[in-house]
Amino acid sequence: MKKILLLAGLLAAAVTLFAQDVTKEKEDKNKGKLTISGYAEAYYSYDMNQPQDHTKPGFIYNHNRHNELNLNLALLKANYTADRVRANVALMAGTYAQYNLAAEPSVLQHVYEANVGIRVGKNVWIDAGIMPAHIGFESAIGKDCYTLTRSLAAENSPYYETGAKVTWTPNDKWTFAVMYLNGWQRIKRVDGNQTPNFGTQISFKPSAKVFLNWSTYVGNDMPDSVRAMRYFNNLYGTFNITEKFSLIAGIDYGLQQKAKGKSDLYNWYTPVIIGRYAFTDKFAMAGRVEHYNDKDGVIIGTGTPNGFQTTGYSLNMDFTPVNNVMFRIEGKMFDGKDKTFQKGADLKNTNTSITASLAVWF
């Protein structure tokens, strides 16, 4: 709690400093604009396998507590934007932070993002710090996602990254970016690791109804003594078919060295498709079908003959009674090739859960 209060105090101090600049905006428009925003999402989830420790399977990092009311994410963010400078500071709490950042130093486990940027050309920005990952179409902020819970692809690829990024946006349709990173979803670099890690991103928006994205990661997330290079691709598209119906389709494909200095590679892949239909401004429904194939256990280890080869299905309903408030309920089932899900003293091929959430933001 002391660390949270300390971080909150630092954010308040930063906000005060930014605010002092904003009050002078009329005198100097180049001072920019400060925006304060917040988000909070509470949830209740019931896992039919009834884990005794109230924790869902280890590959789930959002909404992962069973049979208890909890907070997935509470977020307070300050954003400063000027003609040549921008900055973001966001602090968080909740089970997402507790589980997804468990490997980070404790003082950093409540930092959602903290980065600064400078424009060095007409359409070129350099940003550095802790940033949202350039991989995938989902984040921990549930209101921005089609579904209540996150996809297997999102849960098992980076949500955040630390490093430096150069972004070039030549026009309204294309965006290109390249990153130098501390590792695969890392704030603190792995001890004994001096290997450079890189990422790239190409986005194309040919029309208001279509958005396409290809992101990559190349690097080693282990000590150099056991270096295993990872080569990862994330490709997805969002399609606004009609005013009411939209679709997201994506696939991840990864490769990793089996041993240092060897050319043999493990591989895994993750296709996903999500459709959303908005009946009205207040009611919407989304369905998801996904598959995670990691037979060699690179990302999700099971110790079973076929590894983690699991298909997931989900259906959720969204209700937005007023602006900035969303209630959701979702049913989800995983069906695996091997018995990888624990229920009491037994192992099962399936895992079913029902989750409800209430989100508020400003």
XYZ file of C-alpha atoms in Angstrom, residues 84-276:
193
model
C 6.868 18.596 -30.562
C 6.555 16.751 -27.242
C 4.261 14.132 -25.692
C 4.232 12.091 -22.504
C 2.125 9.473 -20.738
C 2.088 8.390 -17.096
C -0.434 5.781 -15.939
C -0.603 3.947 -12.618
C -2.713 0.879 -11.961
C -3.932 -1.678 -9.451
C -5.926 -4.909 -9.728
C -5.463 -8.595 -10.409
C -4.141 -7.866 -13.925
C -1.214 -5.956 -12.426
C -0.756 -8.562 -9.675
C -0.426 -11.525 -12.039
C 0.814 -10.120 -15.336
C 3.669 -8.094 -13.795
C 4.603 -10.598 -11.090
C 8.139 -10.967 -12.505
C 8.862 -7.221 -12.397
C 10.416 -5.314 -9.436
C 7.673 -4.555 -6.930
C 7.996 -0.768 -7.305
C 7.187 -1.116 -11.037
C 4.287 -3.552 -10.779
C 1.789 -0.686 -10.585
C 3.063 1.172 -13.662
C 0.801 0.706 -16.679
C 2.863 3.040 -18.819
C 5.430 5.794 -18.412
C 6.940 7.224 -21.568
C 8.020 10.421 -23.277
C 8.255 11.306 -26.948
C 9.667 13.990 -29.209
C 8.845 14.770 -32.814
C 12.059 14.927 -34.867
C 10.506 15.426 -38.287
C 7.221 16.374 -39.885
C 5.775 12.888 -39.318
C 8.472 11.146 -37.246
C 8.292 10.560 -33.479
C 10.773 8.984 -31.090
C 9.234 7.579 -27.887
C 10.983 5.883 -24.976
C 9.943 4.252 -21.722
C 7.288 1.740 -20.687
C 4.703 1.524 -23.469
C 1.732 -0.594 -24.524
C 2.955 -3.477 -26.689
C 2.965 -3.074 -30.445
C 1.618 -6.646 -30.769
C -2.061 -7.576 -30.971
C -5.473 -5.918 -31.085
C -6.387 -6.266 -27.381
C -5.271 -4.558 -24.181
C -6.074 -4.915 -20.482
C -8.584 -2.043 -20.839
C -11.710 -4.098 -21.381
C -13.959 -1.367 -22.795
C -11.682 -1.154 -25.848
C -12.028 -4.879 -26.606
C -14.845 -6.733 -28.369
C -15.039 -9.395 -25.649
C -15.146 -9.301 -21.852
C -12.145 -11.619 -21.356
C -8.978 -11.559 -23.391
C -8.081 -14.016 -26.152
C -5.476 -16.746 -25.691
C -3.298 -14.889 -28.199
C -3.380 -11.692 -26.129
C -2.846 -13.436 -22.777
C 0.278 -15.185 -24.051
C 1.987 -12.392 -25.966
C 3.186 -9.007 -24.657
C 0.736 -6.484 -23.199
C 3.541 -3.980 -22.533
C 7.149 -3.358 -23.541
C 10.058 -1.173 -22.482
C 12.471 0.451 -24.880
C 12.650 3.071 -27.624
C 10.404 3.377 -30.668
C 10.653 5.354 -33.891
C 7.323 5.914 -35.654
C 6.855 7.309 -39.163
C 3.389 8.184 -40.459
C 3.811 9.380 -44.062
C 0.051 9.783 -44.632
C -3.379 8.878 -43.241
C -3.157 5.296 -44.531
C 0.287 4.018 -43.550
C 2.241 3.840 -40.275
C 5.700 2.301 -39.839
C 7.517 1.718 -36.535
C 10.683 0.042 -35.290
C 11.597 -0.643 -31.643
C 14.617 -1.522 -29.523
C 13.315 -3.463 -26.510
C 14.423 -4.866 -23.158
C 12.813 -8.204 -23.981
C 9.543 -10.095 -24.445
C 7.148 -8.171 -22.168
C 9.849 -6.844 -19.846
C 10.456 -3.712 -17.851
C 13.570 -5.114 -16.177
C 15.907 -6.970 -18.548
C 16.654 -10.600 -17.661
C 19.862 -10.976 -15.619
C 22.714 -12.247 -17.765
C 21.036 -11.102 -20.980
C 22.880 -8.684 -23.265
C 21.156 -9.709 -26.509
C 19.466 -6.897 -28.467
C 15.701 -7.293 -28.919
C 13.817 -5.652 -31.764
C 10.255 -5.122 -32.917
C 8.588 -3.777 -36.053
C 5.083 -2.690 -36.948
C 3.361 -1.840 -40.225
C -0.233 -0.585 -40.200
C -2.390 0.102 -43.243
C -5.821 1.722 -43.253
C -7.087 1.727 -46.852
C -10.531 3.001 -45.823
C -12.588 3.906 -42.767
C -13.917 0.317 -42.705
C -10.659 -1.637 -42.883
C -7.526 -1.670 -40.739
C -4.622 -4.093 -41.267
C -1.587 -4.638 -39.015
C 1.598 -6.745 -39.102
C 3.873 -6.732 -36.035
C 7.059 -8.685 -35.352
C 9.450 -9.424 -32.496
C 13.003 -10.780 -32.756
C 15.123 -11.409 -29.695
C 16.218 -13.571 -26.816
C 14.414 -13.469 -23.474
C 16.783 -15.777 -21.596
C 20.294 -15.415 -20.144
C 22.900 -15.431 -22.900
C 24.353 -18.666 -21.542
C 21.211 -20.488 -22.744
C 20.266 -18.097 -25.540
C 17.223 -19.140 -27.580
C 16.294 -16.683 -30.311
C 12.578 -16.061 -30.778
C 10.987 -14.929 -34.046
C 7.359 -13.861 -33.674
C 4.754 -12.572 -36.123
C 1.353 -11.052 -35.356
C -1.034 -10.335 -38.237
C -4.600 -9.099 -37.872
C -7.315 -7.041 -39.528
C -10.432 -5.255 -38.321
C -13.362 -4.947 -40.704
C -16.476 -2.799 -40.227
C -18.754 -4.820 -42.503
C -21.857 -2.723 -41.795
C -22.789 -0.036 -39.285
C -23.831 -2.776 -36.853
C -21.567 -5.735 -37.665
C -17.772 -5.776 -37.338
C -15.123 -8.476 -37.447
C -11.584 -9.039 -36.207
C -9.445 -11.837 -37.643
C -5.845 -12.523 -36.671
C -3.098 -15.086 -36.369
C 0.144 -15.285 -34.374
C 3.029 -17.474 -35.512
C 6.192 -17.937 -33.475
C 9.510 -19.757 -33.825
C 12.198 -20.352 -31.200
C 15.569 -22.073 -31.194
C 15.538 -25.488 -29.524
C 19.036 -24.911 -28.131
C 21.771 -22.275 -28.267
C 23.715 -22.393 -31.508
C 21.321 -24.879 -33.109
C 19.235 -24.303 -36.225
C 16.335 -26.524 -35.111
C 13.254 -24.523 -34.184
C 10.110 -25.003 -32.121
C 6.949 -23.369 -33.472
C 3.495 -22.359 -32.249
C 0.529 -20.589 -33.821
C -2.708 -18.954 -32.702
C -5.602 -18.086 -35.053
C -8.586 -16.120 -33.712
C -11.765 -14.627 -35.146
C -14.222 -12.365 -33.294
C -17.515 -11.033 -34.594
C -19.514 -8.243 -32.936
